[in-house]
Amino acid sequence: MNESTRRAVLGAGIPAAVVGAGLGPYLAYRSDLPDRVASHFGISGRADDSMTPELFLVVVGVLMVLGLGMCMAVALIRRRLQPMVVLGASFIGAFVGALAAGILATTAIGQRGLERWQEATLSPWALILWIGGSLVVGSAAAWIASSLPTADDPGTGMVPPIMELAPGQRAFWTSCLYARWPLLLGLVALLVALGLAQLTEMWIGIVLLVPAIAMTTFSRIRVTADRSGLQVRYGFLGWPRTSVPLRHIATARAIDVRPTEWGGWGYRGSLTLMKRAAVVLRAGPGIRLDLHDSKVFVVTIDNPEIPARLLNAEASRLTTT
């Protein structure tokens, strides 16, 4: 797709499809809904609050308009924005819009024919379906937006340095970076999960354990550069890990990483969907990899000039071979 087509799909195609998927079922079954519709559900899945159908449509409609409005703004603005702003706004906007549309459709389908709103229940499968579908829609919007023109990144155009290596000589570099904030947040989330598991349903605590464990993995990363490429290992167990093979690397360079330019802290973006990803533990020095398929990968690490020179030397050697 060319740029005009991508903007049309992002600014009109996706919003029209999302609005139709949510508003269509709601309008079709409006006459079959009770006088008040369930608008909130407890942990057990039983309804515990309600609204009039008209007010419910307005509230959810505003949420849908705000979300899809972000996608439309990205499509309409011709000024070049920061890449992560474009990707983040497209994903969040489409996700929120699709989430609101899912609420409308689920409410209409699940509550049609009921005499009282207290009879309504929320199926876990319906929840999984509309959240999963919203993630798919958000990812599709981010993928479409990833090819729109964006502002140049810091460091673009700099001549990458190359490490002097003798024929047959190999080099290996590794370094660790520690951050306290993920560990503290992970421990807090772990305590909250354990508390909720004791006070409420066990499954709620188990669900919260996942982000708690994931958060602690970003308290430490080990970055390795050698003739195989760049590898990032997370946590004290070194798992999971992210690998960028040498054959994919065009150039490597040292840059000054600003978290706001890469979407915040943690693992940001996606090489597969958004063509950009960054591992950001703090502001400061980092290594940037420009890949052959126009993708970008960034990692915050101390002394990034050394691995950048090493990877440039190995990439040059690989190209020559």
Coordinates of C-alpha atoms in Angstrom, one line a residue:
M1 CA 0.0 0.0 0.0
N2 CA 1.2 3.5 -0.8
E3 CA 1.0 6.3 1.8
S4 CA -2.4 7.6 0.7
T5 CA -3.9 4.2 1.0
R6 CA -2.5 3.6 4.4
R7 CA -3.8 7.0 5.6
A8 CA -7.2 6.2 4.2
V9 CA -7.3 2.8 5.9
L10 CA -6.0 4.1 9.2
G11 CA -8.2 7.3 9.3
A12 CA -11.4 5.9 7.7
G13 CA -11.3 2.2 7.1
I14 CA -10.5 1.0 10.6
P15 CA -12.9 3.6 12.3
A16 CA -15.8 2.7 10.0
A17 CA -15.3 -1.1 10.6
V18 CA -15.0 -0.6 14.4
V19 CA -18.1 1.6 14.6
G20 CA -20.1 -0.8 12.5
A21 CA -19.1 -3.8 14.6
G22 CA -20.2 -2.1 17.8
L23 CA -23.0 0.1 16.8
G24 CA -24.7 -2.3 14.4
P25 CA -25.6 -5.0 16.9
Y26 CA -26.6 -2.4 19.5
L27 CA -29.0 -0.6 17.2
A28 CA -30.4 -3.9 15.9
Y29 CA -31.3 -5.2 19.3
R30 CA -32.1 -1.9 21.0
S31 CA -35.8 -2.7 21.2
D32 CA -35.1 -6.0 22.9
L33 CA -33.0 -4.6 25.7
P34 CA -34.5 -4.0 29.2
D35 CA -35.4 -0.5 30.4
R36 CA -31.9 -0.3 32.1
V37 CA -28.9 -2.2 30.9
A38 CA -26.2 -3.6 33.1
S39 CA -23.2 -1.4 32.9
H40 CA -20.9 -2.9 35.5
F41 CA -20.1 -6.5 36.6
G42 CA -18.6 -7.8 39.8
I43 CA -15.8 -10.4 40.1
S44 CA -18.4 -13.2 39.9
G45 CA -19.7 -12.0 36.6
R46 CA -23.0 -10.8 38.0
A47 CA -24.3 -7.3 37.2
D48 CA -24.1 -4.8 40.0
D49 CA -24.9 -1.4 38.3
S50 CA -27.0 -0.2 35.4
M51 CA -27.7 2.8 33.1
T52 CA -30.5 3.7 30.7
P53 CA -29.7 2.4 27.2
E54 CA -29.4 6.0 25.9
L55 CA -26.9 7.1 28.6
F56 CA -25.0 3.9 28.1
L57 CA -24.7 4.5 24.4
V58 CA -23.5 8.1 25.0
V59 CA -20.8 7.1 27.5
V60 CA -19.4 4.2 25.5
G61 CA -19.8 6.2 22.3
V62 CA -17.7 9.0 23.7
L63 CA -15.0 6.5 24.6
M64 CA -15.1 5.0 21.1
V65 CA -14.9 8.5 19.4
L66 CA -11.9 9.5 21.6
G67 CA -10.1 6.3 20.7
L68 CA -10.8 6.3 17.0
G69 CA -10.1 10.1 16.9
M70 CA -6.5 9.3 17.7
C71 CA -6.2 7.1 14.7
M72 CA -7.9 9.7 12.5
A73 CA -5.5 12.4 13.8
V74 CA -2.4 10.3 13.0
A75 CA -3.8 9.8 9.5
L76 CA -4.7 13.4 8.9
I77 CA -1.6 15.1 10.3
R78 CA 0.9 15.6 7.5
R79 CA 3.6 17.0 9.8
R80 CA 6.2 14.4 10.6
L81 CA 5.9 13.2 14.2
Q82 CA 8.1 11.1 16.4
P83 CA 7.9 7.4 15.3
M84 CA 6.8 6.2 18.7
V85 CA 4.1 8.9 18.9
V86 CA 2.7 7.6 15.6
L87 CA 2.8 4.0 16.6
G88 CA 1.6 4.5 20.2
A89 CA -1.3 6.8 19.2
S90 CA -2.4 4.4 16.5
F91 CA -2.3 1.3 18.7
I92 CA -3.9 2.9 21.8
G93 CA -6.6 4.7 19.7
A94 CA -7.6 1.6 17.7
F95 CA -7.5 -0.5 20.9
V96 CA -9.7 1.8 22.9
G97 CA -12.1 2.3 20.0
A98 CA -12.4 -1.5 19.4
L99 CA -12.8 -2.1 23.2
A100 CA -15.7 0.3 23.3
A101 CA -17.3 -1.2 20.3
G102 CA -16.9 -4.7 21.9
I103 CA -18.7 -3.4 25.0
L104 CA -21.6 -2.2 22.9
A105 CA -21.9 -5.4 20.9
T106 CA -21.5 -7.6 23.9
T107 CA -24.1 -5.7 25.9
A108 CA -26.6 -5.8 23.0
I109 CA -26.1 -9.5 22.3
G110 CA -25.8 -10.6 25.9
Q111 CA -28.8 -8.6 27.3
R112 CA -31.4 -8.8 24.6
G113 CA -34.6 -10.4 25.8
L114 CA -33.9 -9.9 29.5
E115 CA -36.7 -8.4 31.6
R116 CA -34.4 -7.0 34.3
W117 CA -30.8 -5.9 34.1
Q118 CA -30.0 -7.8 37.3
E119 CA -30.3 -11.0 35.3
A120 CA -27.3 -10.1 33.1
T121 CA -24.0 -12.0 33.4
L122 CA -20.6 -11.4 31.9
S123 CA -19.1 -14.5 30.3
P124 CA -15.3 -14.8 30.7
W125 CA -15.1 -15.9 27.1
A126 CA -16.8 -12.8 25.9
L127 CA -14.3 -10.7 27.9
I128 CA -11.4 -12.6 26.4
L129 CA -12.9 -12.4 22.9
W130 CA -13.4 -8.6 22.9
I131 CA -10.1 -7.8 24.6
G132 CA -8.2 -10.1 22.3
G133 CA -10.0 -8.7 19.3
S134 CA -9.2 -5.2 20.4
L135 CA -5.5 -6.1 20.7
V136 CA -5.6 -7.4 17.1
V137 CA -7.2 -4.2 15.8
G138 CA -4.7 -2.0 17.7
S139 CA -1.8 -4.1 16.3
A140 CA -3.2 -3.8 12.8
A141 CA -3.4 0.0 13.1
A142 CA 0.1 0.2 14.5
W143 CA 1.4 -1.9 11.6
I144 CA -0.3 0.3 9.0
A145 CA 1.0 3.5 10.7
S146 CA 4.6 2.0 10.9
S147 CA 5.2 2.9 7.2
L148 CA 4.0 6.5 7.4
P149 CA 6.7 9.1 7.2
T150 CA 8.0 10.2 10.6
A151 CA 10.5 12.6 12.0
D152 CA 14.2 11.6 11.8
D153 CA 15.6 9.9 14.9
P154 CA 18.6 11.3 16.8
G155 CA 21.8 10.0 15.4
T156 CA 20.5 9.4 11.9
G157 CA 23.1 10.2 9.2
M158 CA 26.1 9.8 11.5
V159 CA 29.0 7.8 10.1
P160 CA 29.2 4.6 12.1
P161 CA 32.6 3.8 13.6
I162 CA 34.3 0.4 12.8
M163 CA 36.6 -1.5 15.1
E164 CA 39.9 -2.5 13.7
L165 CA 40.1 -6.3 13.6
A166 CA 42.8 -8.3 12.0
P167 CA 41.9 -11.1 9.6
G168 CA 40.6 -14.0 11.6
Q169 CA 40.5 -12.0 14.8
R170 CA 37.3 -12.2 16.8
A171 CA 35.9 -9.9 19.5
F172 CA 33.3 -10.4 22.2
W173 CA 31.7 -7.8 24.4
T174 CA 29.1 -8.1 27.2
S175 CA 27.8 -5.8 29.9
C176 CA 25.0 -5.7 32.4
L177 CA 22.7 -2.8 33.3
Y178 CA 20.6 -2.8 36.5
A179 CA 17.5 -0.8 37.4
R180 CA 15.8 -0.5 40.7
W181 CA 12.3 0.7 39.7
P182 CA 11.2 -2.6 37.9
L183 CA 12.2 -4.6 40.9
L184 CA 10.4 -2.4 43.4
L185 CA 7.3 -2.3 41.2
G186 CA 7.4 -6.0 40.7
L187 CA 7.6 -6.7 44.4
V188 CA 4.7 -4.3 45.1
A189 CA 2.6 -6.1 42.4
L190 CA 3.6 -9.4 43.9
L191 CA 2.4 -8.4 47.4
V192 CA -0.9 -7.1 45.9
A193 CA -1.4 -10.3 44.0
L194 CA -0.8 -12.4 47.1
G195 CA -3.1 -10.2 49.1
L196 CA -5.9 -10.4 46.6
A197 CA -5.5 -14.2 46.3
Q198 CA -6.1 -14.4 50.1
L199 CA -9.0 -11.9 50.3
T200 CA -10.8 -12.6 47.0
E201 CA -10.7 -15.3 44.3
M202 CA -7.5 -17.2 43.9
W203 CA -7.5 -16.8 40.1
I204 CA -7.3 -13.0 40.4
G205 CA -4.0 -13.3 42.4
I206 CA -2.7 -15.7 39.8
V207 CA -3.5 -13.4 37.0
L208 CA -1.7 -10.5 38.7
L209 CA 1.4 -12.7 39.3
V210 CA 2.1 -12.5 35.5
P211 CA 2.8 -8.8 35.3
A212 CA 4.5 -8.9 38.7
I213 CA 7.0 -11.5 37.4
A214 CA 7.3 -9.7 34.1
M215 CA 8.2 -6.5 35.8
T216 CA 11.0 -8.0 37.8
T217 CA 12.7 -9.3 34.6
F218 CA 13.5 -5.7 33.7
S219 CA 15.5 -5.1 36.8
R220 CA 18.5 -6.5 35.0
I221 CA 19.6 -7.0 31.4
R222 CA 22.8 -8.4 29.9
V223 CA 23.7 -7.2 26.5
T224 CA 26.2 -9.3 24.4
A225 CA 27.7 -8.4 21.0
D226 CA 29.9 -10.7 18.9
R227 CA 30.1 -12.1 15.4
S228 CA 26.6 -13.6 15.8
G229 CA 25.0 -10.2 16.4
L230 CA 23.4 -8.6 19.4
Q231 CA 21.6 -10.4 22.2
V232 CA 19.7 -9.1 25.2
R233 CA 19.0 -11.4 28.2
Y234 CA 16.5 -10.3 30.8
G235 CA 16.4 -10.9 34.5
F236 CA 18.8 -12.8 36.7
L237 CA 17.9 -16.1 34.9
G238 CA 18.8 -14.6 31.5
W239 CA 15.3 -15.4 30.1
P240 CA 13.5 -14.4 28.0
R241 CA 16.0 -13.0 25.5
T242 CA 16.0 -10.9 22.4
S243 CA 18.4 -11.7 19.5
V244 CA 19.2 -9.6 16.5
P245 CA 21.3 -11.7 14.0
L246 CA 24.4 -10.1 12.5
R247 CA 23.0 -10.7 9.0
H248 CA 20.1 -8.3 9.8
I249 CA 22.2 -5.5 11.0
A250 CA 23.1 -2.7 8.6
T251 CA 24.8 -0.3 11.0
A252 CA 25.2 0.2 14.7
R253 CA 25.7 3.5 16.5
A254 CA 25.8 5.0 20.0
I255 CA 23.0 7.4 20.8
D256 CA 21.5 9.3 23.7
V257 CA 18.3 7.5 24.6
R258 CA 15.4 9.6 25.7
P259 CA 12.5 7.4 27.0
T260 CA 9.8 9.8 25.9
E261 CA 11.0 9.4 22.3
W262 CA 10.7 5.6 22.5
G263 CA 7.4 5.4 24.3
G264 CA 8.5 5.2 27.9
W265 CA 10.4 2.6 29.9
G266 CA 10.5 -1.1 29.5
Y267 CA 10.3 -3.1 26.3
R268 CA 8.6 -0.7 23.9
G269 CA 7.2 -1.3 20.4
S270 CA 7.6 -4.5 18.3
L271 CA 10.0 -5.3 15.5
T272 CA 7.4 -7.5 13.8
L273 CA 4.4 -5.2 13.9
M274 CA 5.8 -1.7 14.4
K275 CA 9.3 -2.2 12.8
R276 CA 10.7 -0.5 15.9
A277 CA 11.5 -1.7 19.4
A278 CA 13.5 -0.4 22.3
V279 CA 14.6 -1.8 25.7
V280 CA 14.7 1.3 27.9
L281 CA 15.7 1.0 31.5
R282 CA 16.8 4.6 32.0
A283 CA 17.7 7.7 30.1
G284 CA 21.2 8.0 28.8
P285 CA 23.6 6.1 26.6
G286 CA 22.3 3.3 24.4
I287 CA 23.1 1.4 21.2
R288 CA 20.9 1.7 18.1
L289 CA 20.8 -0.9 15.4
D290 CA 19.5 0.0 11.9
L291 CA 18.5 -3.2 10.2
H292 CA 18.4 -4.0 6.5
D293 CA 14.6 -4.2 6.4
S294 CA 14.2 -0.6 7.7
K295 CA 13.6 -1.7 11.3
V296 CA 15.2 -0.1 14.3
F297 CA 16.2 -1.7 17.6
V298 CA 17.6 0.3 20.6
V299 CA 18.9 -0.9 24.0
T300 CA 20.1 1.3 26.9
I301 CA 23.5 0.2 28.0
D302 CA 26.7 1.8 29.3
N303 CA 29.7 2.4 26.9
P304 CA 27.6 1.6 23.7
E305 CA 30.5 2.8 21.5
I306 CA 32.4 -0.4 21.9
P307 CA 29.6 -2.9 20.9
A308 CA 28.7 -0.5 18.0
R309 CA 32.2 -0.5 16.6
L310 CA 32.4 -4.3 17.0
L311 CA 29.1 -5.0 15.2
N312 CA 30.0 -2.6 12.4
A313 CA 33.3 -4.4 11.9
E314 CA 31.6 -7.8 11.9
A315 CA 28.8 -6.5 9.6
S316 CA 31.4 -5.1 7.2
R317 CA 33.3 -8.3 7.3
L318 CA 30.2 -10.3 6.6
T319 CA 29.3 -8.0 3.6
T320 CA 32.7 -8.4 2.2
T321 CA 32.6 -12.2 2.5

